[in-house]
């Protein structure tokens, strides 16, 4: 297990720009091959926190030092050896016919109507059973471990492993029983397929082990002691291919194996197949698919290796990059490492057709489900770094679940679309006494669609994006407008009856959380711009709400409160722990008339000096940095990004470590990239070059292809 501070390397960088408000290139150009290569992870000893991943955005495989998944049990409490996809889900049986309607709890927030929320229950009975079942099911599957037979961690030595991010390949060398073994590992960019080439005179067999799911809240999803509950069968063979079918309760999927220089796989028990090489150099591919594959000709390691290289070279050569090599600040190299590795990890694990989970495709957290308040943190950076095509893979998912979102709003007495928080591909809301009451995931769809619009290269492309997302943007804003409640006494609109992003506050007693107010302003204002772009008139009711939204509330200390009702913000640890969401009101979001910069500046300084940093999350450091940048405090922005705290740890593989439960946390990686985009390219109307970096001569940072934030 990780000890506190073990991997807490320092690093910082600043950026040399030609123009802060445009996507520009440096005059000298950046050697992108050198930039990526100097940050390739190089592993020389077994470290369970340093496993490496290959992936295509919707499917990923994480391997140990052997280049395969030979030691899954040994890595289970590190960064686990996952094989996960966006389609691989499973449900346990529901013999009691528990219904989702039984999870609903009636709440009265004084809005003149009852509201039904998917909740958790302390009391025994069907409601508790239903809430527990729908929270746990469906859960994401570990699709199978592919590793060497007969190896133990103690039996390998002289390890030399490198992840070549420019080509999407892991090359691993080690010694076993006096023989040198070399493994090259890639993931096909189009198929959910692992491909490997192995060279060794010892001709080590390779096994495919299929686990049963655990159904636990956060783990590697591998129950290795439940063989009787599932079955793997070889259902077809040919000269150099075999098809495996794995059946778990009502779930079935397939593994399409091909090989060169090996014999056909044979079953060893109910859920393990073994391939034995017949040559010193041999290769295989393993394609995972939810349906029986047909017509898969020409699959080979050589083809996948070539295709993966082309895919990743395109990614690195066409997208935005940041080069810190000419900086003299000693922290610059570490900041560059974090940025480059974060770009790779998010593209490999968080760019599929469904939203990512917080631990990507490495292992299960919250049963493998995704949290919709985190999609901005995972994926906003794609559009900012010139990879809008990756964001555009995922965003249409919202359209597939809009009926569910409309039903959520309707059962709570609101118009429009209320987006779920914790969910799965179906959009079903996971019962929660926190998540069901959050609202800050609501404007994300508007923000992300706006980023796609801004990145579009021409008017025809912009029109296509407007046409594709217009109804979703309007339905999202319709709920936001209906949720904002008019306070006649104050002639203003308020937000209440919700748990804010700072989750230590309670729904029944919270009024006007600051980030949500600013986000409501941004979301409704942007939705109005979309109406104008579409040729529709502005919604006059929305304009009134925008004009009369409550300003952020300050307390007697002259600092912004965690909520208008949280008058003891600076006296009660409950209000100075968890996310410092108030800083997102000017940082994540642009300046609006609800925020006074002088008050925010004072609030920022207090938070930076006094916050309970031991109770924060990985994306809180980028949040702090973004606020510092917009307030003109670049030194504090860098200090925030590299603050020496446990939840700001970045492991050798680039993962953002949180604690023993969350050994990787990709919202932290995405937040880092978004903050660096703001620090380099700035925001609309910014006239300061390098707004996020000190002008002390130690930061000569070069960048290319990054877009400004709103």
PDB file of N, CA and C in Angstrom, residues 459-493:
ATOM      1  N   UNK A 459     -18.662  27.373 -39.883  1.00  0.00           N
ATOM      2  CA  UNK A 459     -20.073  27.627 -39.578  1.00  0.00           C
ATOM      3  C   UNK A 459     -20.945  26.403 -39.833  1.00  0.00           C
ATOM      4  N   UNK A 460     -20.623  25.638 -40.856  1.00  0.00           N
ATOM      5  CA  UNK A 460     -21.409  24.434 -41.125  1.00  0.00           C
ATOM      6  C   UNK A 460     -21.296  23.442 -39.972  1.00  0.00           C
ATOM      7  N   UNK A 461     -20.086  23.299 -39.441  1.00  0.00           N
ATOM      8  CA  UNK A 461     -19.879  22.389 -38.306  1.00  0.00           C
ATOM      9  C   UNK A 461     -20.578  22.911 -37.061  1.00  0.00           C
ATOM     10  N   UNK A 462     -20.540  24.218 -36.853  1.00  0.00           N
ATOM     11  CA  UNK A 462     -21.219  24.810 -35.698  1.00  0.00           C
ATOM     12  C   UNK A 462     -22.728  24.584 -35.794  1.00  0.00           C
ATOM     13  N   UNK A 463     -23.280  24.756 -36.991  1.00  0.00           N
ATOM     14  CA  UNK A 463     -24.719  24.547 -37.173  1.00  0.00           C
ATOM     15  C   UNK A 463     -25.097  23.100 -36.877  1.00  0.00           C
ATOM     16  N   UNK A 464     -24.241  22.169 -37.286  1.00  0.00           N
ATOM     17  CA  UNK A 464     -24.512  20.757 -37.023  1.00  0.00           C
ATOM     18  C   UNK A 464     -24.569  20.472 -35.525  1.00  0.00           C
ATOM     19  N   UNK A 465     -23.664  21.088 -34.784  1.00  0.00           N
ATOM     20  CA  UNK A 465     -23.651  20.890 -33.329  1.00  0.00           C
ATOM     21  C   UNK A 465     -24.887  21.511 -32.695  1.00  0.00           C
ATOM     22  N   UNK A 466     -25.260  22.703 -33.137  1.00  0.00           N
ATOM     23  CA  UNK A 466     -26.486  23.327 -32.626  1.00  0.00           C
ATOM     24  C   UNK A 466     -27.688  22.427 -32.884  1.00  0.00           C
ATOM     25  N   UNK A 467     -27.802  21.925 -34.099  1.00  0.00           N
ATOM     26  CA  UNK A 467     -28.939  21.069 -34.443  1.00  0.00           C
ATOM     27  C   UNK A 467     -28.949  19.797 -33.598  1.00  0.00           C
ATOM     28  N   UNK A 468     -27.765  19.227 -33.345  1.00  0.00           N
ATOM     29  CA  UNK A 468     -27.693  17.958 -32.624  1.00  0.00           C
ATOM     30  C   UNK A 468     -28.065  18.107 -31.151  1.00  0.00           C
ATOM     31  N   UNK A 469     -27.631  19.206 -30.518  1.00  0.00           N
ATOM     32  CA  UNK A 469     -27.784  19.313 -29.070  1.00  0.00           C
ATOM     33  C   UNK A 469     -28.806  20.358 -28.623  1.00  0.00           C
ATOM     34  N   UNK A 470     -29.445  21.015 -29.562  1.00  0.00           N
ATOM     35  CA  UNK A 470     -30.321  22.132 -29.197  1.00  0.00           C
ATOM     36  C   UNK A 470     -31.426  21.699 -28.233  1.00  0.00           C
ATOM     37  N   UNK A 471     -32.132  20.634 -28.552  1.00  0.00           N
ATOM     38  CA  UNK A 471     -33.250  20.215 -27.694  1.00  0.00           C
ATOM     39  C   UNK A 471     -32.766  19.819 -26.302  1.00  0.00           C
ATOM     40  N   UNK A 472     -31.587  19.190 -26.224  1.00  0.00           N
ATOM     41  CA  UNK A 472     -31.045  18.812 -24.917  1.00  0.00           C
ATOM     42  C   UNK A 472     -30.667  20.046 -24.108  1.00  0.00           C
ATOM     43  N   UNK A 473     -30.050  21.025 -24.760  1.00  0.00           N
ATOM     44  CA  UNK A 473     -29.678  22.267 -24.074  1.00  0.00           C
ATOM     45  C   UNK A 473     -30.929  22.976 -23.565  1.00  0.00           C
ATOM     46  N   UNK A 474     -31.953  23.049 -24.397  1.00  0.00           N
ATOM     47  CA  UNK A 474     -33.171  23.748 -23.989  1.00  0.00           C
ATOM     48  C   UNK A 474     -33.909  22.997 -22.887  1.00  0.00           C
ATOM     49  N   UNK A 475     -33.968  21.676 -22.982  1.00  0.00           N
ATOM     50  CA  UNK A 475     -34.623  20.897 -21.929  1.00  0.00           C
ATOM     51  C   UNK A 475     -33.890  20.978 -20.607  1.00  0.00           C
ATOM     52  N   UNK A 476     -32.562  21.032 -20.681  1.00  0.00           N
ATOM     53  CA  UNK A 476     -31.750  21.193 -19.472  1.00  0.00           C
ATOM     54  C   UNK A 476     -32.020  22.542 -18.823  1.00  0.00           C
ATOM     55  N   UNK A 477     -32.044  23.592 -19.635  1.00  0.00           N
ATOM     56  CA  UNK A 477     -32.303  24.938 -19.116  1.00  0.00           C
ATOM     57  C   UNK A 477     -33.734  25.074 -18.616  1.00  0.00           C
ATOM     58  N   UNK A 478     -34.663  24.354 -19.234  1.00  0.00           N
ATOM     59  CA  UNK A 478     -36.061  24.418 -18.799  1.00  0.00           C
ATOM     60  C   UNK A 478     -36.192  23.953 -17.350  1.00  0.00           C
ATOM     61  N   UNK A 479     -35.512  22.864 -17.006  1.00  0.00           N
ATOM     62  CA  UNK A 479     -35.524  22.431 -15.611  1.00  0.00           C
ATOM     63  C   UNK A 479     -34.858  23.470 -14.713  1.00  0.00           C
ATOM     64  N   UNK A 480     -33.715  23.988 -15.130  1.00  0.00           N
ATOM     65  CA  UNK A 480     -32.994  24.951 -14.307  1.00  0.00           C
ATOM     66  C   UNK A 480     -33.863  26.168 -14.001  1.00  0.00           C
ATOM     67  N   UNK A 481     -34.583  26.654 -15.010  1.00  0.00           N
ATOM     68  CA  UNK A 481     -35.452  27.814 -14.802  1.00  0.00           C
ATOM     69  C   UNK A 481     -36.590  27.477 -13.859  1.00  0.00           C
ATOM     70  N   UNK A 482     -37.151  26.278 -13.989  1.00  0.00           N
ATOM     71  CA  UNK A 482     -38.272  25.889 -13.134  1.00  0.00           C
ATOM     72  C   UNK A 482     -37.822  25.626 -11.707  1.00  0.00           C
ATOM     73  N   UNK A 483     -36.578  25.179 -11.546  1.00  0.00           N
ATOM     74  CA  UNK A 483     -36.051  24.876 -10.218  1.00  0.00           C
ATOM     75  C   UNK A 483     -35.747  26.151  -9.442  1.00  0.00           C
ATOM     76  N   UNK A 484     -35.340  27.204 -10.149  1.00  0.00           N
ATOM     77  CA  UNK A 484     -35.077  28.483  -9.477  1.00  0.00           C
ATOM     78  C   UNK A 484     -36.403  29.046  -8.965  1.00  0.00           C
ATOM     79  N   UNK A 485     -36.439  29.401  -7.707  1.00  0.00           N
ATOM     80  CA  UNK A 485     -37.689  29.782  -7.033  1.00  0.00           C
ATOM     81  C   UNK A 485     -37.711  31.288  -6.759  1.00  0.00           C
ATOM     82  N   UNK A 486     -38.839  31.902  -7.112  1.00  0.00           N
ATOM     83  CA  UNK A 486     -38.936  33.349  -6.930  1.00  0.00           C
ATOM     84  C   UNK A 486     -39.243  33.690  -5.482  1.00  0.00           C
ATOM     85  N   UNK A 487     -38.458  34.596  -4.938  1.00  0.00           N
ATOM     86  CA  UNK A 487     -38.649  35.115  -3.587  1.00  0.00           C
ATOM     87  C   UNK A 487     -39.215  36.526  -3.723  1.00  0.00           C
ATOM     88  N   UNK A 488     -40.529  36.641  -3.556  1.00  0.00           N
ATOM     89  CA  UNK A 488     -41.191  37.923  -3.763  1.00  0.00           C
ATOM     90  C   UNK A 488     -40.734  38.990  -2.796  1.00  0.00           C
ATOM     91  N   UNK A 489     -40.436  38.599  -1.583  1.00  0.00           N
ATOM     92  CA  UNK A 489     -40.019  39.574  -0.581  1.00  0.00           C
ATOM     93  C   UNK A 489     -38.698  40.227  -0.974  1.00  0.00           C
ATOM     94  N   UNK A 490     -37.802  39.436  -1.535  1.00  0.00           N
ATOM     95  CA  UNK A 490     -36.492  39.975  -1.927  1.00  0.00           C
ATOM     96  C   UNK A 490     -36.415  40.310  -3.401  1.00  0.00           C
ATOM     97  N   UNK A 491     -37.497  40.061  -4.133  1.00  0.00           N
ATOM     98  CA  UNK A 491     -37.518  40.283  -5.585  1.00  0.00           C
ATOM     99  C   UNK A 491     -36.289  39.642  -6.239  1.00  0.00           C
ATOM    100  N   UNK A 492     -36.130  38.371  -5.976  1.00  0.00           N
ATOM    101  CA  UNK A 492     -34.963  37.643  -6.468  1.00  0.00           C
ATOM    102  C   UNK A 492     -35.327  36.173  -6.646  1.00  0.00           C
ATOM    103  N   UNK A 493     -34.447  35.448  -7.316  1.00  0.00           N
ATOM    104  CA  UNK A 493     -34.599  34.002  -7.461  1.00  0.00           C
ATOM    105  C   UNK A 493     -33.563  33.314  -6.587  1.00  0.00           C
TER     106      UNK A 493
END
